[in-house]
Amino acid sequence: MGLLSEGSPLSWEETKKHGDHVRKHGIQQFINQYKKLKSRSRDILYWGDEVEYMLVKFDDEKKTAKLSLNAGEVLDNLQQCEKLCPQDHPSTWRPEYAGYMVEGTPGKPYGGLLAHFNVVESNMRLRRKEIQQALGPNEVPLSLTSYPRLGVGNFSDPETKTTPETGASKSIFFPDEVIFQGHPRFRTLSRNIRQRKGGKVEIQIPIFKDKKTPSPFIEDFSALGDDGEAARTAKPDHIYMDCMGFGMGCSCLQVTFQACNIDESRLLYDQLAPLCPIMLALSAASPVYRGYLSDIDARWTVISQSVDDRTDEERGKKELKNDRFQIHKSRYDSIDSYLSPIYKCYNDIELVLDQDLCDELQKGGIDETMARHIAHLFIRDPISLFSEKLNQNDEEDTDHFENIQSTNWQTMRFKPPPPNSSIGWRVEFRPMEVQLSSFENAAYVTFIVLLTRAVLSYGLNFVIPISKVDENMRTAHKRDAVNKDMFYFRKDVFTDCSPADVAKCMASGKCERIKCSNIQDEYTQMTMNEIFNGSDDFPGLIPLVKQYLNSVDIDIDTSCTIQNYLKLISKRASGAEPTIAKCIRNFVTNHPDYKQDSVVSEEINYDLLKLIHEKTDNCETLSTDTKFSSKTKDDIPTALSKAEKYLAQKNPQKNMTNGHKS
Ligand code: ADP
Ligand code: MG
Ligand code: MG
């Protein structure tokens, strides 16, 4: 999770004082790196996933499943391999926000060979095994997006106590001791976010109103040490949460891609942006918060609210006096602009930015669209700063840039190459919820990687106005959005703007071909089934990926593996296979201990996690019929004629390398 600097964290007052310093030098560092690296090209496709796990401890006598706070010890153990063989280890392990979380990635990124898709899942399974062998008796790693009873009673092992009067979070639910203790970054972030905001964060999630849920639903927090703030703040009919841990203590699934050059990375950033809400909805896995069934299926808004450090002035609740901007979103939110100049007309929401820094960037030779993106990230204050890192060499260091960049937690992240490294321009796809099994996680990751290959090979275009992407983001959270809701999507994905066009446009600095008329005719509302599986008017993402696969050399094993993954994605989109969120919801509401009052009791929590553990160990997915062994091609009804005709003219490369023939 972001930059883990060594040293002594500064207080919020000190950090705030250095805000301008960090921004000024961060911008300079970006300009310097950009100049050095902008023409870096011919990098090959590398990509890798990140899976976050929770450590759960069962007590089969008491029937409890608690969060085990031994990530520190477990990480020491897991990182041995990396330390012993820095060049060659199967997995890489990093701490995450909570003391019950660990993050695992493959030891090395994957490359452009399709055969790599054969090892994604086994590497994920291996990671789970590695954690398992580092754990104590009755402890297991679960890739759960949200732990159902986070912040309720004694939810941790060992037991911890809240300290509402003192400490970093001052939460009445989530003890500071639950935050990962092995690095000061996490506590510092929690404290500084609270202090910057001028009070505790406020997370309000609509409760799922069942037959016996009190109406209005209003909780009494007095026994938890509430000084009146919670009672005042909590909205009726909402699950109220009061600290960063409720969001950053959720797990997720991310994918990072290396592009062949900066233009391709900007293009991938743009093409994946409209997919963020779509994949959030398709991966929805988190219906329960603080012991209650909620009315949402996905975590994103919970994290967004959990680190929303905007002041009242920035929120527009008070007149701007001390702060510089009114800001429309949390620092953890969906992106506000596309990065390629060619998609300028689709940037239809106000991009709040620091004009001085934007001018500085443009003076430094950065084009307007990129300058605006960076100047937008830089409206934020640094919220964690280490005294040893204050003075840097802007020619070589990038810590100040990374400081602001890595605390803008957006759906997509544009990652410049680190200084003096072999790593190229990358983008990170960040919206997805982590799935329970390695099979499912491998399926989602594989689908996204293949989709980017189809985009680059065929010049597919998914871009719609960014305001519509935001609307989709709201829709994506809704209960059972996959089956019940419609999403804005581009009607014609076979655009004129191929990667080559984009490259030309970038090179000339002028994009006259792009007209902003009739944008509203370019998109429509579709069901998830239509988006993924196609309709009479739309080819469907899965058939497009299959077409791509048909056009490259692929061995039968890999093909079979991939077909299994696509089948899961297809079934989730059509509703034939429930999302994890739906499975969890059904499990809770059908449990004998469930009293139709939205409460997820300790016993339900135990039985649910126990089941998840057994299923993920034995058959690796909650419902097993997704695994089919047939080696036949499509059985999904598709509207392929248009796609086929178009794609026949194109000639993708045999290997899964980049689209640009640079
Ligand atoms: P974060 O920015 O989230 O901390 P990391 O840099 O730790 O992300 O890595 C995220 C993923 O990127 C990992 O799966 C890793 O294997 C992968 N990765 C590492 N190097 C590259 C590269 N050159 N190109 C693409 N992905 C890479
Ligand atoms: Mg992480
Ligand atoms: Mg990441």
XYZ file of C-alpha atoms in Angstrom, residues 30 34 262-263 266-267 269-270 335-347 351-353 358 361-362 365-377 414 466 502 505-506 509-511:
48
model
C 7.724 14.687 -12.073
C 9.173 13.030 -17.514
C 3.927 6.660 -22.448
C 1.233 7.133 -25.109
C -2.254 6.880 -21.398
C -4.454 5.057 -23.865
C -5.590 4.290 -18.673
C -8.388 5.848 -20.709
C -10.880 9.413 -11.849
C -11.873 12.888 -13.043
C -10.283 13.074 -16.483
C -9.039 11.020 -19.380
C -5.331 11.292 -20.087
C -5.101 11.233 -23.878
C -5.717 14.605 -25.577
C -7.777 12.741 -28.155
C -10.492 12.115 -25.548
C -10.618 15.698 -24.330
C -14.289 16.154 -25.220
C -15.229 13.374 -22.845
C -13.762 15.242 -19.849
C -11.406 19.208 -12.907
C -10.366 21.048 -9.774
C -6.682 21.818 -10.141
C -0.382 23.315 -13.907
C 4.159 21.667 -15.525
C 3.380 23.166 -18.919
C 7.213 20.799 -21.326
C 4.283 18.686 -20.181
C 1.248 18.767 -22.470
C -1.947 20.339 -21.209
C -3.964 17.164 -20.587
C -1.203 15.510 -18.579
C -0.426 18.753 -16.741
C -4.062 19.056 -15.731
C -4.141 15.478 -14.484
C -1.067 15.968 -12.295
C -2.183 19.420 -11.108
C -5.481 17.795 -10.129
C -3.759 15.135 -8.000
C -1.011 6.267 -14.051
C -16.542 10.839 -17.572
C -3.823 8.401 -30.991
C -2.452 12.940 -32.565
C -0.035 12.974 -29.633
C 0.141 17.990 -30.513
C -3.064 18.767 -32.395
C -6.099 16.585 -32.499
